[in-house]
Amino acid sequence: MELGLILYWLIFYSALAGWYARTAPIIRDNNRVDFNKYMIPRILLPHVMAGYILLLIFHAFSLLHENRWVLIFPIVATLASTEYFWIRLGSIRSKIVESITVKLGLLTLGVLIFFYFSAVSGMHLELLTKVSPSVFGPFETLLTFTLSSVAWIVLVQLSLTAFSIIYMIKLYLDKDDYIENLLFVFVSGLTAGFFLVLGTKAIFSNAIPYIFDEHFVEHMYHPNQGLDKKVICSNRELSDQIVLLPSGGISIATLNNEDKWVFTVDVCEREVNNASQADT
């Protein structure tokens, strides 16, 4: 741990000292330098690069597995630089969003994404349960809304980030002497995009399966028993999780040996009321 701390601060202060030695005369001779705009990114950048370099060093010598604490440095530095990046791009993004063309484009993108995930959600439910997805209307709506919202937000943020970076490069090419260091812009931009994509992947890979495994059957299926405590389908066990289908059959959810839900379709045999038989 001591070696990692020494390496981290050595790399950080070396990068910071090198930058300051090169830019100190410019800062000292110009009273118009905006500290928040000019200094903060150039302080954050050595932190980010030092964290990444330290991570690569530990990985190269196969020390990362036993020293997971090293991940704290790049994570904290990355979060700090990404937060500043989003704040700094706030005014630029607001100018971009004011465009009618951009608004219409984002709205159209949202509609297309919603219809796409509506079709995907319905198809997934149909293949999973082997019945029409309309039977699970509330769950299908929730799934569609969740998937489309996450995808739309991520694509909008990535698009606005890309437009903002292009705008900042344009300022740099227009000889704006105090634009953020382009290396910092690219590092923070790529990091922000990485976190967005990683978060989206986590939602699609973990959250959606979790919803299906833990909540789909719980909220869409019920035991083979009515409110009067009588069995609904006499050919099924009382503890079976079922849902009645418009055709008169039932969809059944059962747990397999791996604690995964398996769905089948069966007929529902109703018990004949004895009083009704006597009347006939």
C-alpha positions as a Python dict, from the first residue, in 0.01 Angstrom:
ca = {
    (1, 'M'): (0, 0, 0),
    (2, 'E'): (283, 239, 85),
    (3, 'L'): (442, 177, -256),
    (4, 'G'): (115, 254, -430),
    (5, 'L'): (69, 581, -239),
    (6, 'I'): (425, 688, -318),
    (7, 'L'): (386, 606, -687),
    (8, 'Y'): (52, 784, -709),
    (9, 'W'): (165, 1109, -554),
    (10, 'L'): (498, 1096, -739),
    (11, 'I'): (320, 1068, -1074),
    (12, 'F'): (64, 1333, -980),
    (13, 'Y'): (309, 1594, -857),
    (14, 'S'): (547, 1528, -1146),
    (15, 'A'): (268, 1595, -1395),
    (16, 'L'): (143, 1897, -1199),
    (17, 'A'): (492, 2045, -1163),
    (18, 'G'): (564, 1996, -1532),
    (19, 'W'): (242, 2169, -1631),
    (20, 'Y'): (294, 2457, -1388),
    (21, 'A'): (650, 2517, -1504),
    (22, 'R'): (524, 2552, -1860),
    (23, 'T'): (218, 2767, -1794),
    (24, 'A'): (316, 2975, -1490),
    (25, 'P'): (442, 3270, -1700),
    (26, 'I'): (116, 3278, -1896),
    (27, 'I'): (-95, 3279, -1580),
    (28, 'R'): (124, 3538, -1405),
    (29, 'D'): (127, 3780, -1698),
    (30, 'N'): (-246, 3762, -1774),
    (31, 'N'): (-495, 3897, -1521),
    (32, 'R'): (-794, 3775, -1723),
    (33, 'V'): (-735, 3408, -1647),
    (34, 'D'): (-1049, 3243, -1511),
    (35, 'F'): (-939, 3011, -1229),
    (36, 'N'): (-1241, 2779, -1254),
    (37, 'K'): (-1205, 2754, -1629),
    (38, 'Y'): (-828, 2734, -1658),
    (39, 'M'): (-685, 2593, -1334),
    (40, 'I'): (-931, 2328, -1215),
    (41, 'P'): (-914, 2103, -1522),
    (42, 'R'): (-535, 2119, -1521),
    (43, 'I'): (-529, 2012, -1156),
    (44, 'L'): (-781, 1734, -1209),
    (45, 'L'): (-610, 1595, -1517),
    (46, 'P'): (-287, 1487, -1336),
    (47, 'H'): (-506, 1317, -1074),
    (48, 'V'): (-688, 1121, -1345),
    (49, 'M'): (-373, 1029, -1536),
    (50, 'A'): (-186, 935, -1216),
    (51, 'G'): (-471, 705, -1115),
    (52, 'Y'): (-477, 535, -1455),
    (53, 'I'): (-98, 497, -1471),
    (54, 'L'): (-89, 354, -1118),
    (55, 'L'): (-361, 108, -1216),
    (56, 'L'): (-164, -2, -1522),
    (57, 'I'): (156, -46, -1318),
    (58, 'F'): (-14, -270, -1062),
    (59, 'H'): (-185, -465, -1339),
    (60, 'A'): (142, -511, -1531),
    (61, 'F'): (314, -662, -1225),
    (62, 'S'): (8, -876, -1135),
    (63, 'L'): (-40, -687, -810),
    (64, 'L'): (-389, -556, -876),
    (65, 'H'): (-572, -864, -750),
    (66, 'E'): (-416, -831, -404),
    (67, 'N'): (-437, -451, -396),
    (68, 'R'): (-791, -366, -502),
    (69, 'W'): (-773, -50, -293),
    (70, 'V'): (-571, 102, -579),
    (71, 'L'): (-899, 138, -769),
    (72, 'I'): (-998, 415, -527),
    (73, 'F'): (-756, 661, -690),
    (74, 'P'): (-876, 642, -1053),
    (75, 'I'): (-1241, 616, -943),
    (76, 'V'): (-1233, 927, -722),
    (77, 'A'): (-1030, 1127, -973),
    (78, 'T'): (-1253, 1016, -1258),
    (79, 'L'): (-1572, 1104, -1073),
    (80, 'A'): (-1434, 1447, -985),
    (81, 'S'): (-1326, 1524, -1341),
    (82, 'T'): (-1652, 1390, -1484),
    (83, 'E'): (-1856, 1603, -1245),
    (84, 'Y'): (-1661, 1913, -1345),
    (85, 'F'): (-1696, 1815, -1709),
    (86, 'W'): (-2077, 1794, -1684),
    (87, 'I'): (-2096, 2126, -1497),
    (88, 'R'): (-1865, 2298, -1745),
    (89, 'L'): (-2062, 2171, -2042),
    (90, 'G'): (-2393, 2277, -1888),
    (91, 'S'): (-2400, 2619, -2055),
    (92, 'I'): (-2286, 2476, -2387),
    (93, 'R'): (-2547, 2199, -2380),
    (94, 'S'): (-2820, 2450, -2297),
    (95, 'K'): (-2729, 2648, -2610),
    (96, 'I'): (-2742, 2332, -2820),
    (97, 'V'): (-3079, 2226, -2677),
    (98, 'E'): (-3229, 2566, -2763),
    (99, 'S'): (-3215, 2468, -3130),
    (100, 'I'): (-3557, 2364, -3269),
    (101, 'T'): (-3386, 2108, -3493),
    (102, 'V'): (-3217, 1945, -3195),
    (103, 'K'): (-3543, 1936, -2998),
    (104, 'L'): (-3733, 1775, -3285),
    (105, 'G'): (-3449, 1529, -3341),
    (106, 'L'): (-3442, 1424, -2975),
    (107, 'L'): (-3822, 1394, -2966),
    (108, 'T'): (-3823, 1178, -3279),
    (109, 'L'): (-3544, 967, -3132),
    (110, 'G'): (-3752, 914, -2817),
    (111, 'V'): (-4059, 802, -3014),
    (112, 'L'): (-3854, 557, -3223),
    (113, 'I'): (-3686, 414, -2914),
    (114, 'F'): (-4023, 371, -2738),
    (115, 'F'): (-4177, 181, -3029),
    (116, 'Y'): (-3866, -33, -3068),
    (117, 'F'): (-3859, -140, -2703),
    (118, 'S'): (-4235, -187, -2704),
    (119, 'A'): (-4193, -448, -2977),
    (120, 'V'): (-3890, -603, -2804),
    (121, 'S'): (-4065, -622, -2465),
    (122, 'G'): (-4379, -778, -2613),
    (123, 'M'): (-4178, -1035, -2808),
    (124, 'H'): (-3967, -1123, -2503),
    (125, 'L'): (-4273, -1176, -2283),
    (126, 'E'): (-4440, -1387, -2552),
    (127, 'L'): (-4134, -1610, -2599),
    (128, 'L'): (-4084, -1637, -2224),
    (129, 'T'): (-4440, -1724, -2120),
    (130, 'K'): (-4566, -1868, -2451),
    (131, 'V'): (-4883, -1657, -2427),
    (132, 'S'): (-4991, -1320, -2565),
    (133, 'P'): (-4808, -1030, -2397),
    (134, 'S'): (-5139, -843, -2367),
    (135, 'V'): (-5215, -1071, -2071),
    (136, 'F'): (-4933, -897, -1884),
    (137, 'G'): (-5023, -544, -1996),
    (138, 'P'): (-4912, -355, -1680),
    (139, 'F'): (-4578, -535, -1666),
    (140, 'E'): (-4518, -489, -2038),
    (141, 'T'): (-4587, -116, -2001),
    (142, 'L'): (-4348, -89, -1707),
    (143, 'L'): (-4076, -281, -1891),
    (144, 'T'): (-4117, -74, -2208),
    (145, 'F'): (-4110, 254, -2017),
    (146, 'T'): (-3799, 153, -1819),
    (147, 'L'): (-3601, 31, -2120),
    (148, 'S'): (-3697, 318, -2350),
    (149, 'S'): (-3637, 584, -2082),
    (150, 'V'): (-3290, 455, -1997),
    (151, 'A'): (-3190, 416, -2361),
    (152, 'W'): (-3325, 760, -2456),
    (153, 'I'): (-3152, 938, -2166),
    (154, 'V'): (-2820, 770, -2244),
    (155, 'L'): (-2837, 848, -2616),
    (156, 'V'): (-2937, 1209, -2549),
    (157, 'Q'): (-2651, 1259, -2304),
    (158, 'L'): (-2399, 1097, -2537),
    (159, 'S'): (-2522, 1309, -2829),
    (160, 'L'): (-2510, 1633, -2631),
    (161, 'T'): (-2166, 1543, -2497),
    (162, 'A'): (-2038, 1478, -2849),
    (163, 'F'): (-2185, 1808, -2974),
    (164, 'S'): (-2035, 1993, -2677),
    (165, 'I'): (-1689, 1848, -2734),
    (166, 'I'): (-1709, 1946, -3101),
    (167, 'Y'): (-1807, 2297, -2995),
    (168, 'M'): (-1514, 2319, -2753),
    (169, 'I'): (-1275, 2199, -3024),
    (170, 'K'): (-1414, 2474, -3245),
    (171, 'L'): (-1335, 2729, -2973),
    (172, 'Y'): (-983, 2588, -2951),
    (173, 'L'): (-937, 2617, -3326),
    (174, 'D'): (-1064, 2976, -3304),
    (175, 'K'): (-759, 3052, -3087),
    (176, 'D'): (-932, 3063, -2751),
    (177, 'D'): (-616, 3065, -2539),
    (178, 'Y'): (-792, 2960, -2220),
    (179, 'I'): (-1010, 2678, -2339),
    (180, 'E'): (-978, 2362, -2130),
    (181, 'N'): (-689, 2139, -2213),
    (182, 'L'): (-807, 1918, -2499),
    (183, 'L'): (-656, 1612, -2334),
    (184, 'F'): (-872, 1676, -2028),
    (185, 'V'): (-1177, 1722, -2251),
    (186, 'F'): (-1121, 1391, -2427),
    (187, 'V'): (-1036, 1202, -2108),
    (188, 'S'): (-1339, 1337, -1924),
    (189, 'G'): (-1565, 1297, -2226),
    (190, 'L'): (-1464, 937, -2281),
    (191, 'T'): (-1495, 869, -1909),
    (192, 'A'): (-1843, 1022, -1897),
    (193, 'G'): (-1944, 812, -2196),
    (194, 'F'): (-1791, 505, -2031),
    (195, 'F'): (-1995, 556, -1715),
    (196, 'L'): (-2313, 606, -1917),
    (197, 'V'): (-2256, 291, -2121),
    (198, 'L'): (-2149, 93, -1813),
    (199, 'G'): (-2456, 206, -1621),
    (200, 'T'): (-2681, 114, -1911),
    (201, 'K'): (-2520, -227, -1941),
    (202, 'A'): (-2569, -283, -1568),
    (203, 'I'): (-2938, -199, -1598),
    (204, 'F'): (-2995, -424, -1897),
    (205, 'S'): (-2777, -707, -1762),
    (206, 'N'): (-2879, -699, -1395),
    (207, 'A'): (-3184, -484, -1331),
    (208, 'I'): (-3406, -630, -1602),
    (209, 'P'): (-3330, -997, -1514),
    (210, 'Y'): (-3381, -904, -1148),
    (211, 'I'): (-3726, -764, -1227),
    (212, 'F'): (-3820, -1083, -1411),
    (213, 'D'): (-3679, -1317, -1144),
    (214, 'E'): (-3807, -1136, -837),
    (215, 'H'): (-4115, -937, -934),
    (216, 'F'): (-4272, -1066, -1256),
    (217, 'V'): (-4427, -1382, -1111),
    (218, 'E'): (-4492, -1216, -775),
    (219, 'H'): (-4709, -942, -927),
    (220, 'M'): (-4850, -1107, -1239),
    (221, 'Y'): (-4925, -1460, -1112),
    (222, 'H'): (-5126, -1582, -813),
    (223, 'P'): (-5183, -1914, -630),
    (224, 'N'): (-5440, -2156, -766),
    (225, 'Q'): (-5698, -2025, -521),
    (226, 'G'): (-5980, -1771, -539),
    (227, 'L'): (-6088, -1516, -282),
    (228, 'D'): (-6333, -1773, -148),
    (229, 'K'): (-6035, -2000, -65),
    (230, 'K'): (-6149, -2259, -321),
    (231, 'V'): (-5930, -2415, -587),
    (232, 'I'): (-5966, -2246, -926),
    (233, 'C'): (-5834, -2527, -1146),
    (234, 'S'): (-5894, -2874, -1005),
    (235, 'N'): (-5623, -3031, -1221),
    (236, 'R'): (-5350, -2819, -1063),
    (237, 'E'): (-5202, -2800, -714),
    (238, 'L'): (-5322, -2531, -478),
    (239, 'S'): (-4970, -2385, -450),
    (240, 'D'): (-4919, -2352, -827),
    (241, 'Q'): (-4862, -1998, -953),
    (242, 'I'): (-5108, -1937, -1236),
    (243, 'V'): (-5271, -1665, -1442),
    (244, 'L'): (-5598, -1716, -1627),
    (245, 'L'): (-5592, -1668, -2004),
    (246, 'P'): (-5875, -1528, -2220),
    (247, 'S'): (-5892, -1864, -2399),
    (248, 'G'): (-5991, -2038, -2076),
    (249, 'G'): (-5652, -2198, -2019),
    (250, 'I'): (-5385, -2101, -1770),
    (251, 'S'): (-5022, -2000, -1774),
    (252, 'I'): (-4823, -2173, -1501),
    (253, 'A'): (-4496, -2056, -1343),
    (254, 'T'): (-4281, -2316, -1168),
    (255, 'L'): (-3930, -2303, -1025),
    (256, 'N'): (-3674, -2544, -1169),
    (257, 'N'): (-3372, -2691, -992),
    (258, 'E'): (-3173, -2373, -1061),
    (259, 'D'): (-3439, -2152, -898),
    (260, 'K'): (-3537, -2011, -1236),
    (261, 'W'): (-3897, -1963, -1338),
    (262, 'V'): (-4024, -2194, -1612),
    (263, 'F'): (-4353, -2113, -1783),
    (264, 'T'): (-4598, -2362, -1933),
    (265, 'V'): (-4955, -2350, -2062),
    (266, 'D'): (-5225, -2594, -1957),
    (267, 'V'): (-5603, -2635, -1955),
    (268, 'C'): (-5803, -2536, -1649),
    (269, 'E'): (-6054, -2795, -1531),
    (270, 'R'): (-6317, -2633, -1313),
    (271, 'E'): (-6500, -2807, -1031),
    (272, 'V'): (-6871, -2839, -1100),
    (273, 'N'): (-7092, -2690, -830),
    (274, 'N'): (-7302, -2966, -668),
    (275, 'A'): (-7600, -2735, -623),
    (276, 'S'): (-7597, -2656, -994),
    (277, 'Q'): (-7589, -3029, -1074),
    (278, 'A'): (-7889, -3092, -851),
    (279, 'D'): (-8089, -2818, -1022),
    (280, 'T'): (-8025, -2971, -1361),
}
